[in-house]
């Protein structure tokens, strides 16, 4: 399937644009699940000013969505109409430390931010070492693991609004909740500053090794997956509810509930976005029938079926 190519019109309306506009770009390759249709337009801004210029000049009836490295995304098979924005590491991937503060661009990988913090003896950011996303995704999702989450270490984030204006959000402004932020969904985060605690380097390295061992032994990290599919309901573990409902290993088409960790869905090779989403909905129904508890998606689903 393909969408009408609107990139010539966009280029004509934005003569000073420096970033790259591509029509009908596959999104499957940009996500961990490796499924889904194309983006009508994929825009890679040259830098923050270029992103602001693009948004300020983009007609308001064109939908916009931003993706990180797609470690928490199911892209539906019909793809995404409008513009999908991807921040390139070259322009948005820097990470540096000073004192007890780490500054990172939104395209910096969480793992890299943990490394930069560790190299400067800054503790408290070790949990980032095990999360395979970007800082942009961490800000949107309040990513967390092994007892820490983004909310615990964020000082402030910057982002660009749909009209191209720049905003700064304090930790309180981010309205963090479990695996989400209350900031308007149209905001595209571009950078963040985190505060840790100066800590003994060996203790930080030991903690990072623990985080890595936990991943390797408990999660199917080498599969095509999207991480935890459902949020843990208050007082429950999603995986236990899924296991109790008999869903471990359940398959629909090329999608399967992981045998290793049953809150993870995997693409065994030829799954479609529809297979994965249908499997997730089937799991939700079975858990509801078995326990009366409703699971809520943690993974973001985007695009048209
Ligand atoms: C094997 C595996 C293990 C995982 N383990 C964990 C874990 O332990 N803890 C955890 O919290 N998560 C985990 N995840 C999920 C995922 O890594 C996190 O949610 C991560 O923060 C997503 O980042 P991303 O860059 O991949 O974002 P995407 O998956 O690309 O996008 C996720 C959401 O963030 C938004 N977004 C992305 N970039 C920006 C931006 N710059 N500005 C605004 N919004 C943006 C997207 O629009 C989307 O809504 C795991 C995933 C996998 C595959």
mmCIF file of C-alpha atoms and ligand atoms in Angstrom:
data_model
loop_
_atom_site.group_PDB
_atom_site.id
_atom_site.type_symbol
_atom_site.label_atom_id
_atom_site.label_comp_id
_atom_site.label_asym_id
_atom_site.label_seq_id
_atom_site.Cartn_x
_atom_site.Cartn_y
_atom_site.Cartn_z
ATOM 1 C CA UNK A 1 0.000 0.000 0.000
ATOM 2 C CA UNK A 2 1.110 3.582 -0.495
ATOM 3 C CA UNK A 3 -0.120 7.106 0.242
ATOM 4 C CA UNK A 4 -0.193 10.094 -2.143
ATOM 5 C CA UNK A 5 3.230 11.774 -2.157
ATOM 6 C CA UNK A 6 2.850 15.175 -0.488
ATOM 7 C CA UNK A 7 6.588 15.859 -0.098
ATOM 8 C CA UNK A 8 6.797 18.208 -3.152
ATOM 9 C CA UNK A 9 4.047 20.387 -1.622
ATOM 10 C CA UNK A 10 5.772 20.387 1.761
ATOM 11 C CA UNK A 11 9.125 21.336 0.205
ATOM 12 C CA UNK A 12 7.469 24.138 -1.752
ATOM 13 C CA UNK A 13 5.813 25.499 1.421
ATOM 14 C CA UNK A 14 9.071 25.321 3.418
ATOM 15 C CA UNK A 15 11.918 26.699 1.295
ATOM 16 C CA UNK A 16 14.326 26.942 4.261
ATOM 17 C CA UNK A 17 13.853 23.375 5.452
ATOM 18 C CA UNK A 18 17.193 21.593 5.957
ATOM 19 C CA UNK A 19 16.048 18.177 7.167
ATOM 20 C CA UNK A 20 15.103 15.144 5.064
ATOM 21 C CA UNK A 21 11.579 14.422 3.828
ATOM 22 C CA UNK A 22 10.855 10.970 2.407
ATOM 23 C CA UNK A 23 7.541 9.700 1.022
ATOM 24 C CA UNK A 24 6.062 6.263 1.798
ATOM 25 C CA UNK A 25 8.858 5.053 4.055
ATOM 26 C CA UNK A 26 8.539 1.666 5.712
ATOM 27 C CA UNK A 27 8.088 1.975 9.469
ATOM 28 C CA UNK A 28 8.531 -1.758 10.096
ATOM 29 C CA UNK A 29 12.290 -1.310 9.856
ATOM 30 C CA UNK A 30 12.166 1.409 12.500
ATOM 31 C CA UNK A 31 10.514 -0.741 15.157
ATOM 32 C CA UNK A 32 11.551 -3.701 17.269
ATOM 33 C CA UNK A 33 8.493 -5.740 16.214
ATOM 34 C CA UNK A 34 9.393 -5.240 12.526
ATOM 35 C CA UNK A 35 5.727 -4.947 11.493
ATOM 36 C CA UNK A 36 3.428 -2.316 10.035
ATOM 37 C CA UNK A 37 2.794 -0.180 6.983
ATOM 38 C CA UNK A 38 4.600 2.921 5.738
ATOM 39 C CA UNK A 39 4.641 6.533 6.883
ATOM 40 C CA UNK A 40 3.115 8.854 4.308
ATOM 41 C CA UNK A 41 6.036 11.174 5.065
ATOM 42 C CA UNK A 42 9.062 10.479 7.223
ATOM 43 C CA UNK A 43 10.783 13.683 8.360
ATOM 44 C CA UNK A 44 14.261 13.738 9.894
ATOM 45 C CA UNK A 45 14.953 17.285 11.134
ATOM 46 C CA UNK A 46 18.471 18.708 10.787
ATOM 47 C CA UNK A 47 18.330 20.161 14.323
ATOM 48 C CA UNK A 48 15.912 21.668 16.855
ATOM 49 C CA UNK A 49 15.428 24.927 14.873
ATOM 50 C CA UNK A 50 14.674 22.946 11.725
ATOM 51 C CA UNK A 51 12.071 20.883 13.623
ATOM 52 C CA UNK A 52 10.476 24.098 14.937
ATOM 53 C CA UNK A 53 10.461 25.630 11.436
ATOM 54 C CA UNK A 54 8.845 22.497 9.978
ATOM 55 C CA UNK A 55 6.080 22.371 12.587
ATOM 56 C CA UNK A 56 5.393 26.112 12.335
ATOM 57 C CA UNK A 57 4.916 25.816 8.560
ATOM 58 C CA UNK A 58 3.044 22.497 8.464
ATOM 59 C CA UNK A 59 -0.661 22.787 7.792
ATOM 60 C CA UNK A 60 -2.631 21.973 10.945
ATOM 61 C CA UNK A 61 -4.780 19.371 9.236
ATOM 62 C CA UNK A 62 -1.779 17.089 8.660
ATOM 63 C CA UNK A 63 -1.342 14.619 11.525
ATOM 64 C CA UNK A 64 2.100 14.382 13.144
ATOM 65 C CA UNK A 65 3.595 11.582 15.198
ATOM 66 C CA UNK A 66 7.110 11.087 16.593
ATOM 67 C CA UNK A 67 8.918 7.795 17.018
ATOM 68 C CA UNK A 68 12.090 6.905 18.870
ATOM 69 C CA UNK A 69 13.661 3.518 18.154
ATOM 70 C CA UNK A 70 10.254 1.818 18.195
ATOM 71 C CA UNK A 71 10.900 -0.423 21.213
ATOM 72 C CA UNK A 72 7.422 0.238 22.548
ATOM 73 C CA UNK A 73 5.384 0.436 19.354
ATOM 74 C CA UNK A 74 3.039 -1.635 17.222
ATOM 75 C CA UNK A 75 2.635 0.036 13.832
ATOM 76 C CA UNK A 76 -0.580 -1.123 12.202
ATOM 77 C CA UNK A 77 -0.464 -2.602 8.690
ATOM 78 C CA UNK A 78 -2.210 0.345 7.004
ATOM 79 C CA UNK A 79 0.643 2.653 8.029
ATOM 80 C CA UNK A 80 0.512 6.255 9.193
ATOM 81 C CA UNK A 81 -1.033 9.036 7.173
ATOM 82 C CA UNK A 82 0.568 12.440 7.651
ATOM 83 C CA UNK A 83 4.082 12.932 8.995
ATOM 84 C CA UNK A 84 6.157 10.670 11.194
ATOM 85 C CA UNK A 85 9.126 12.453 12.749
ATOM 86 C CA UNK A 86 12.289 10.650 13.704
ATOM 87 C CA UNK A 87 15.090 12.478 15.516
ATOM 88 C CA UNK A 88 18.479 11.391 14.205
ATOM 89 C CA UNK A 89 21.237 10.599 16.734
ATOM 90 C CA UNK A 90 23.619 12.869 14.773
ATOM 91 C CA UNK A 91 21.538 15.938 15.665
ATOM 92 C CA UNK A 92 19.756 14.861 18.860
ATOM 93 C CA UNK A 93 21.917 12.061 20.288
ATOM 94 C CA UNK A 94 24.497 13.870 22.447
ATOM 95 C CA UNK A 95 24.882 12.998 26.114
ATOM 96 C CA UNK A 96 27.274 14.639 28.576
ATOM 97 C CA UNK A 97 27.834 14.938 32.308
ATOM 98 C CA UNK A 98 28.849 17.790 34.603
ATOM 99 C CA UNK A 99 28.893 17.507 38.402
ATOM 100 C CA UNK A 100 25.877 15.399 39.281
ATOM 101 C CA UNK A 101 23.931 16.403 36.136
ATOM 102 C CA UNK A 102 23.556 14.501 32.861
ATOM 103 C CA UNK A 103 22.282 16.302 29.762
ATOM 104 C CA UNK A 104 21.003 14.243 26.831
ATOM 105 C CA UNK A 105 19.345 14.739 23.470
ATOM 106 C CA UNK A 106 16.046 12.977 22.867
ATOM 107 C CA UNK A 107 17.606 10.561 20.378
ATOM 108 C CA UNK A 108 20.291 9.426 22.833
ATOM 109 C CA UNK A 109 19.826 5.792 23.787
ATOM 110 C CA UNK A 110 18.951 5.233 27.442
ATOM 111 C CA UNK A 111 21.825 2.776 27.652
ATOM 112 C CA UNK A 112 24.291 5.449 26.509
ATOM 113 C CA UNK A 113 22.952 7.908 29.091
ATOM 114 C CA UNK A 114 23.548 5.300 31.808
ATOM 115 C CA UNK A 115 27.113 4.835 30.492
ATOM 116 C CA UNK A 116 27.803 8.585 30.448
ATOM 117 C CA UNK A 117 26.484 8.889 34.020
ATOM 118 C CA UNK A 118 28.602 5.929 35.161
ATOM 119 C CA UNK A 119 31.751 7.373 33.569
ATOM 120 C CA UNK A 120 31.231 10.567 35.614
ATOM 121 C CA UNK A 121 30.552 8.611 38.862
ATOM 122 C CA UNK A 122 26.906 9.679 38.795
ATOM 123 C CA UNK A 123 24.667 7.041 40.354
ATOM 124 C CA UNK A 124 20.885 6.727 40.171
ATOM 125 C CA UNK A 125 20.612 6.388 36.384
ATOM 126 C CA UNK A 126 21.667 2.710 36.224
ATOM 127 C CA UNK A 127 18.098 1.633 35.479
ATOM 128 C CA UNK A 128 18.419 3.275 32.031
ATOM 129 C CA UNK A 129 21.082 0.684 31.194
ATOM 130 C CA UNK A 130 18.457 -2.003 30.669
ATOM 131 C CA UNK A 131 15.871 -0.044 28.674
ATOM 132 C CA UNK A 132 16.351 -0.303 24.901
ATOM 133 C CA UNK A 133 14.691 3.011 23.977
ATOM 134 C CA UNK A 134 15.683 6.649 23.531
ATOM 135 C CA UNK A 135 15.416 9.536 25.998
ATOM 136 C CA UNK A 136 12.435 10.886 23.982
ATOM 137 C CA UNK A 137 10.616 7.592 24.495
ATOM 138 C CA UNK A 138 11.637 7.536 28.177
ATOM 139 C CA UNK A 139 10.181 11.026 28.725
ATOM 140 C CA UNK A 140 6.892 10.101 27.057
ATOM 141 C CA UNK A 141 6.627 6.700 28.759
ATOM 142 C CA UNK A 142 8.195 7.497 32.151
ATOM 143 C CA UNK A 143 10.367 4.491 31.356
ATOM 144 C CA UNK A 144 11.624 2.605 34.354
ATOM 145 C CA UNK A 145 13.041 -0.674 35.550
ATOM 146 C CA UNK A 146 14.837 -2.319 38.448
ATOM 147 C CA UNK A 147 13.383 0.060 41.019
ATOM 148 C CA UNK A 148 14.010 3.355 39.189
ATOM 149 C CA UNK A 149 12.088 5.429 36.684
ATOM 150 C CA UNK A 150 12.558 8.580 34.614
ATOM 151 C CA UNK A 151 10.475 10.600 37.071
ATOM 152 C CA UNK A 152 13.019 9.939 39.856
ATOM 153 C CA UNK A 153 15.925 11.623 38.039
ATOM 154 C CA UNK A 154 14.493 14.192 35.624
ATOM 155 C CA UNK A 155 15.189 17.871 36.325
ATOM 156 C CA UNK A 156 13.600 19.262 33.156
ATOM 157 C CA UNK A 157 12.829 18.421 29.548
ATOM 158 C CA UNK A 158 12.554 20.605 26.468
ATOM 159 C CA UNK A 159 10.212 20.038 23.573
ATOM 160 C CA UNK A 160 8.627 21.643 20.534
ATOM 161 C CA UNK A 161 4.864 22.122 20.258
ATOM 162 C CA UNK A 162 2.711 21.489 17.180
ATOM 163 C CA UNK A 163 2.923 25.209 16.314
ATOM 164 C CA UNK A 164 6.733 25.190 16.428
ATOM 165 C CA UNK A 165 7.165 26.909 19.799
ATOM 166 C CA UNK A 166 9.772 25.724 22.271
ATOM 167 C CA UNK A 167 8.697 24.678 25.782
ATOM 168 C CA UNK A 168 10.522 23.705 28.947
ATOM 169 C CA UNK A 169 8.900 21.266 31.369
ATOM 170 C CA UNK A 170 9.948 20.875 34.982
ATOM 171 C CA UNK A 171 9.626 17.440 36.572
ATOM 172 C CA UNK A 172 6.217 18.472 37.991
ATOM 173 C CA UNK A 173 5.092 19.822 34.586
ATOM 174 C CA UNK A 174 5.731 16.372 33.089
ATOM 175 C CA UNK A 175 2.789 14.986 35.129
ATOM 176 C CA UNK A 176 4.438 11.589 35.276
ATOM 177 C CA UNK A 177 2.371 8.556 36.160
ATOM 178 C CA UNK A 178 3.179 4.871 35.849
ATOM 179 C CA UNK A 179 4.540 4.426 32.293
ATOM 180 C CA UNK A 180 3.169 7.702 30.969
ATOM 181 C CA UNK A 181 3.484 11.477 31.012
ATOM 182 C CA UNK A 182 0.558 13.883 31.093
ATOM 183 C CA UNK A 183 2.288 16.387 28.782
ATOM 184 C CA UNK A 184 0.232 17.163 25.678
ATOM 185 C CA UNK A 185 0.801 14.288 23.214
ATOM 186 C CA UNK A 186 1.692 16.734 20.436
ATOM 187 C CA UNK A 187 4.907 17.809 22.215
ATOM 188 C CA UNK A 188 8.094 16.463 20.646
ATOM 189 C CA UNK A 189 10.790 16.235 23.292
ATOM 190 C CA UNK A 190 14.230 17.281 22.113
ATOM 191 C CA UNK A 191 16.429 17.077 25.226
ATOM 192 C CA UNK A 192 16.472 16.515 28.975
ATOM 193 C CA UNK A 193 18.567 17.131 32.067
ATOM 194 C CA UNK A 194 18.826 14.543 34.819
ATOM 195 C CA UNK A 195 20.285 14.690 38.315
ATOM 196 C CA UNK A 196 21.932 11.710 39.954
ATOM 197 C CA UNK A 197 24.066 11.291 43.061
ATOM 198 C CA UNK A 198 27.869 11.137 43.042
ATOM 199 C CA UNK A 199 28.532 7.510 43.882
ATOM 200 C CA UNK A 200 31.414 5.056 44.041
ATOM 201 C CA UNK A 201 32.203 3.951 40.467
ATOM 202 C CA UNK A 202 32.422 0.241 41.377
ATOM 203 C CA UNK A 203 28.977 0.360 42.978
ATOM 204 C CA UNK A 204 27.509 1.923 39.817
ATOM 205 C CA UNK A 205 29.170 -0.682 37.554
ATOM 206 C CA UNK A 206 27.957 -3.505 39.822
ATOM 207 C CA UNK A 207 24.407 -2.166 39.661
ATOM 208 C CA UNK A 208 24.566 -1.925 35.851
ATOM 209 C CA UNK A 209 25.844 -5.504 35.626
ATOM 210 C CA UNK A 210 22.910 -6.611 37.826
ATOM 211 C CA UNK A 211 20.468 -4.790 35.528
ATOM 212 C CA UNK A 212 22.006 -6.516 32.490
ATOM 213 C CA UNK A 213 21.954 -9.986 34.068
ATOM 214 C CA UNK A 214 18.325 -9.553 35.049
ATOM 215 C CA UNK A 215 17.441 -8.686 31.410
ATOM 216 C CA UNK A 216 19.366 -11.574 29.906
ATOM 217 C CA UNK A 217 17.787 -14.126 32.199
ATOM 218 C CA UNK A 218 14.221 -12.839 32.484
ATOM 219 C CA UNK A 219 13.309 -11.212 29.150
ATOM 220 C CA UNK A 220 13.357 -12.277 25.485
ATOM 221 C CA UNK A 221 15.631 -9.348 24.608
ATOM 222 C CA UNK A 222 16.908 -10.857 21.361
ATOM 223 C CA UNK A 223 13.423 -11.347 19.890
ATOM 224 C CA UNK A 224 11.310 -8.998 17.779
ATOM 225 C CA UNK A 225 9.245 -7.656 20.658
ATOM 226 C CA UNK A 226 7.899 -4.458 22.206
ATOM 227 C CA UNK A 227 8.790 -4.976 25.859
ATOM 228 C CA UNK A 228 6.049 -5.251 28.476
ATOM 229 C CA UNK A 229 2.769 -5.363 26.597
ATOM 230 C CA UNK A 230 0.428 -4.436 29.448
ATOM 231 C CA UNK A 231 0.817 -2.246 32.506
ATOM 232 C CA UNK A 232 0.820 -4.050 35.828
ATOM 233 C CA UNK A 233 -2.651 -3.509 37.347
ATOM 234 C CA UNK A 234 -2.446 -2.083 40.903
ATOM 235 C CA UNK A 235 -1.497 -4.934 43.253
ATOM 236 C CA UNK A 236 -0.929 -7.460 40.422
ATOM 237 C CA UNK A 237 1.716 -8.562 37.943
ATOM 238 C CA UNK A 238 0.417 -8.597 34.375
ATOM 239 C CA UNK A 239 2.541 -11.670 33.547
ATOM 240 C CA UNK A 240 1.065 -13.693 36.417
ATOM 241 C CA UNK A 241 -2.483 -12.882 35.295
ATOM 242 C CA UNK A 242 -1.589 -13.826 31.707
ATOM 243 C CA UNK A 243 0.022 -17.077 32.825
ATOM 244 C CA UNK A 244 -2.954 -17.948 35.034
ATOM 245 C CA UNK A 245 -5.278 -17.366 32.061
ATOM 246 C CA UNK A 246 -3.344 -20.056 30.126
ATOM 247 C CA UNK A 247 -1.866 -17.668 27.558
ATOM 248 C CA UNK A 248 1.853 -18.521 27.858
ATOM 249 C CA UNK A 249 3.000 -19.534 24.345
ATOM 250 C CA UNK A 250 -0.391 -18.661 22.762
ATOM 251 C CA UNK A 251 -0.075 -18.005 18.999
ATOM 252 C CA UNK A 252 -2.056 -16.041 16.436
ATOM 253 C CA UNK A 253 -0.555 -16.089 12.936
ATOM 254 C CA UNK A 254 3.123 -15.222 13.326
ATOM 255 C CA UNK A 255 2.632 -13.635 16.757
ATOM 256 C CA UNK A 256 3.248 -15.476 20.003
ATOM 257 C CA UNK A 257 3.075 -14.818 23.737
ATOM 258 C CA UNK A 258 6.675 -15.319 24.862
ATOM 259 C CA UNK A 259 7.349 -18.618 26.660
ATOM 260 C CA UNK A 260 10.093 -16.854 28.625
ATOM 261 C CA UNK A 261 8.102 -13.843 29.900
ATOM 262 C CA UNK A 262 4.410 -13.924 29.131
ATOM 263 C CA UNK A 263 3.878 -10.147 29.300
ATOM 264 C CA UNK A 264 6.042 -9.986 26.130
ATOM 265 C CA UNK A 265 4.577 -10.629 22.682
ATOM 266 C CA UNK A 266 6.948 -11.668 19.929
ATOM 267 C CA UNK A 267 7.002 -11.692 16.158
ATOM 268 C CA UNK A 268 8.209 -15.208 15.371
ATOM 269 C CA UNK A 269 9.121 -14.191 11.813
ATOM 270 C CA UNK A 270 6.177 -13.397 9.586
ATOM 271 C CA UNK A 271 3.699 -11.682 11.934
ATOM 272 C CA UNK A 272 1.663 -8.710 10.772
ATOM 273 C CA UNK A 273 0.706 -5.774 12.966
ATOM 274 C CA UNK A 274 -2.791 -7.260 12.953
ATOM 275 C CA UNK A 275 -1.528 -10.621 14.304
ATOM 276 C CA UNK A 276 0.265 -8.930 17.187
ATOM 277 C CA UNK A 277 -2.567 -6.596 18.122
ATOM 278 C CA UNK A 278 -5.167 -9.401 17.846
ATOM 279 C CA UNK A 279 -3.037 -11.621 20.060
ATOM 280 C CA UNK A 280 -2.822 -8.819 22.624
ATOM 281 C CA UNK A 281 -6.600 -8.285 22.555
ATOM 282 C CA UNK A 282 -7.155 -12.055 22.910
ATOM 283 C CA UNK A 283 -4.897 -12.103 25.966
ATOM 284 C CA UNK A 284 -6.844 -9.165 27.459
ATOM 285 C CA UNK A 285 -10.149 -11.008 26.943
ATOM 286 C CA UNK A 286 -8.872 -14.247 28.472
ATOM 287 C CA UNK A 287 -7.400 -12.475 31.481
ATOM 288 C CA UNK A 288 -10.687 -10.617 31.997
ATOM 289 C CA UNK A 289 -12.633 -13.902 31.827
ATOM 290 C CA UNK A 290 -10.245 -15.693 34.145
ATOM 291 C CA UNK A 291 -9.566 -13.055 36.796
ATOM 292 C CA UNK A 292 -12.076 -10.259 36.211
ATOM 293 C CA UNK A 293 -9.124 -7.857 35.838
ATOM 294 C CA UNK A 294 -8.809 -5.599 32.822
ATOM 295 C CA UNK A 295 -5.320 -5.203 31.386
ATOM 296 C CA UNK A 296 -4.352 -1.884 29.811
ATOM 297 C CA UNK A 297 -1.870 -1.633 26.944
ATOM 298 C CA UNK A 298 1.540 -0.216 27.832
ATOM 299 C CA UNK A 299 2.713 -0.594 24.222
ATOM 300 C CA UNK A 300 1.562 2.245 21.981
ATOM 301 C CA UNK A 301 -0.363 1.228 18.870
ATOM 302 C CA UNK A 302 -0.224 3.700 15.992
ATOM 303 C CA UNK A 303 -1.542 3.884 12.444
ATOM 304 C CA UNK A 304 -4.527 2.419 10.638
ATOM 305 C CA UNK A 305 -5.458 -1.297 10.593
HETATM 306 C C1 LIG B 1 13.223 -6.025 25.157
HETATM 307 C C2 LIG B 1 12.534 -4.782 25.694
HETATM 308 C C3 LIG B 1 12.607 -4.501 27.055
HETATM 309 C C4 LIG B 1 11.980 -3.357 27.566
HETATM 310 N N1 LIG B 1 12.071 -3.107 28.897
HETATM 311 C C5 LIG B 1 11.509 -1.983 29.399
HETATM 312 C C6 LIG B 1 11.630 -1.661 30.796
HETATM 313 O O1 LIG B 1 12.219 -2.393 31.561
HETATM 314 N N2 LIG B 1 11.053 -0.527 31.233
HETATM 315 C C7 LIG B 1 10.389 0.310 30.419
HETATM 316 O O2 LIG B 1 9.894 1.344 30.879
HETATM 317 N N3 LIG B 1 10.242 0.045 29.104
HETATM 318 C C8 LIG B 1 10.796 -1.079 28.580
HETATM 319 N N4 LIG B 1 10.657 -1.360 27.251
HETATM 320 C C9 LIG B 1 9.835 -0.468 26.406
HETATM 321 C C10 LIG B 1 10.583 0.687 25.731
HETATM 322 O O3 LIG B 1 11.977 0.407 25.605
HETATM 323 C C11 LIG B 1 10.383 1.999 26.480
HETATM 324 O O4 LIG B 1 9.031 2.356 26.561
HETATM 325 C C12 LIG B 1 11.148 3.155 25.803
HETATM 326 O O5 LIG B 1 11.083 4.297 26.639
HETATM 327 C C13 LIG B 1 10.584 3.516 24.427
HETATM 328 O O6 LIG B 1 11.508 4.360 23.779
HETATM 329 P P1 LIG B 1 11.586 4.422 22.196
HETATM 330 O O7 LIG B 1 12.616 5.407 21.833
HETATM 331 O O8 LIG B 1 11.754 3.057 21.627
HETATM 332 O O9 LIG B 1 10.154 4.974 21.860
HETATM 333 P P2 LIG B 1 9.035 4.457 20.755
HETATM 334 O O10 LIG B 1 8.786 3.019 21.028
HETATM 335 O O11 LIG B 1 9.611 4.781 19.413
HETATM 336 O O12 LIG B 1 7.850 5.349 21.104
HETATM 337 C C14 LIG B 1 7.148 5.144 22.328
HETATM 338 C C15 LIG B 1 6.293 6.376 22.613
HETATM 339 O O13 LIG B 1 7.145 7.472 22.885
HETATM 340 C C16 LIG B 1 6.849 8.543 22.009
HETATM 341 N N5 LIG B 1 8.087 9.244 21.697
HETATM 342 C C17 LIG B 1 9.242 8.738 21.210
HETATM 343 N N6 LIG B 1 10.162 9.710 21.061
HETATM 344 C C18 LIG B 1 9.570 10.849 21.444
HETATM 345 C C19 LIG B 1 9.978 12.230 21.502
HETATM 346 N N7 LIG B 1 11.188 12.628 21.131
HETATM 347 N N8 LIG B 1 9.079 13.140 21.957
HETATM 348 C C20 LIG B 1 7.831 12.777 22.342
HETATM 349 N N9 LIG B 1 7.382 11.511 22.298
HETATM 350 C C21 LIG B 1 8.248 10.558 21.866
HETATM 351 C C22 LIG B 1 6.227 7.897 20.768
HETATM 352 O O14 LIG B 1 5.404 8.822 20.064
HETATM 353 C C23 LIG B 1 5.426 6.789 21.423
HETATM 354 O O15 LIG B 1 4.214 7.286 21.935
HETATM 355 C C24 LIG B 1 11.270 -2.492 26.708
HETATM 356 C C25 LIG B 1 11.210 -2.781 25.338
HETATM 357 C C26 LIG B 1 11.832 -3.901 24.834
HETATM 358 C C27 LIG B 1 11.752 -4.196 23.358
#
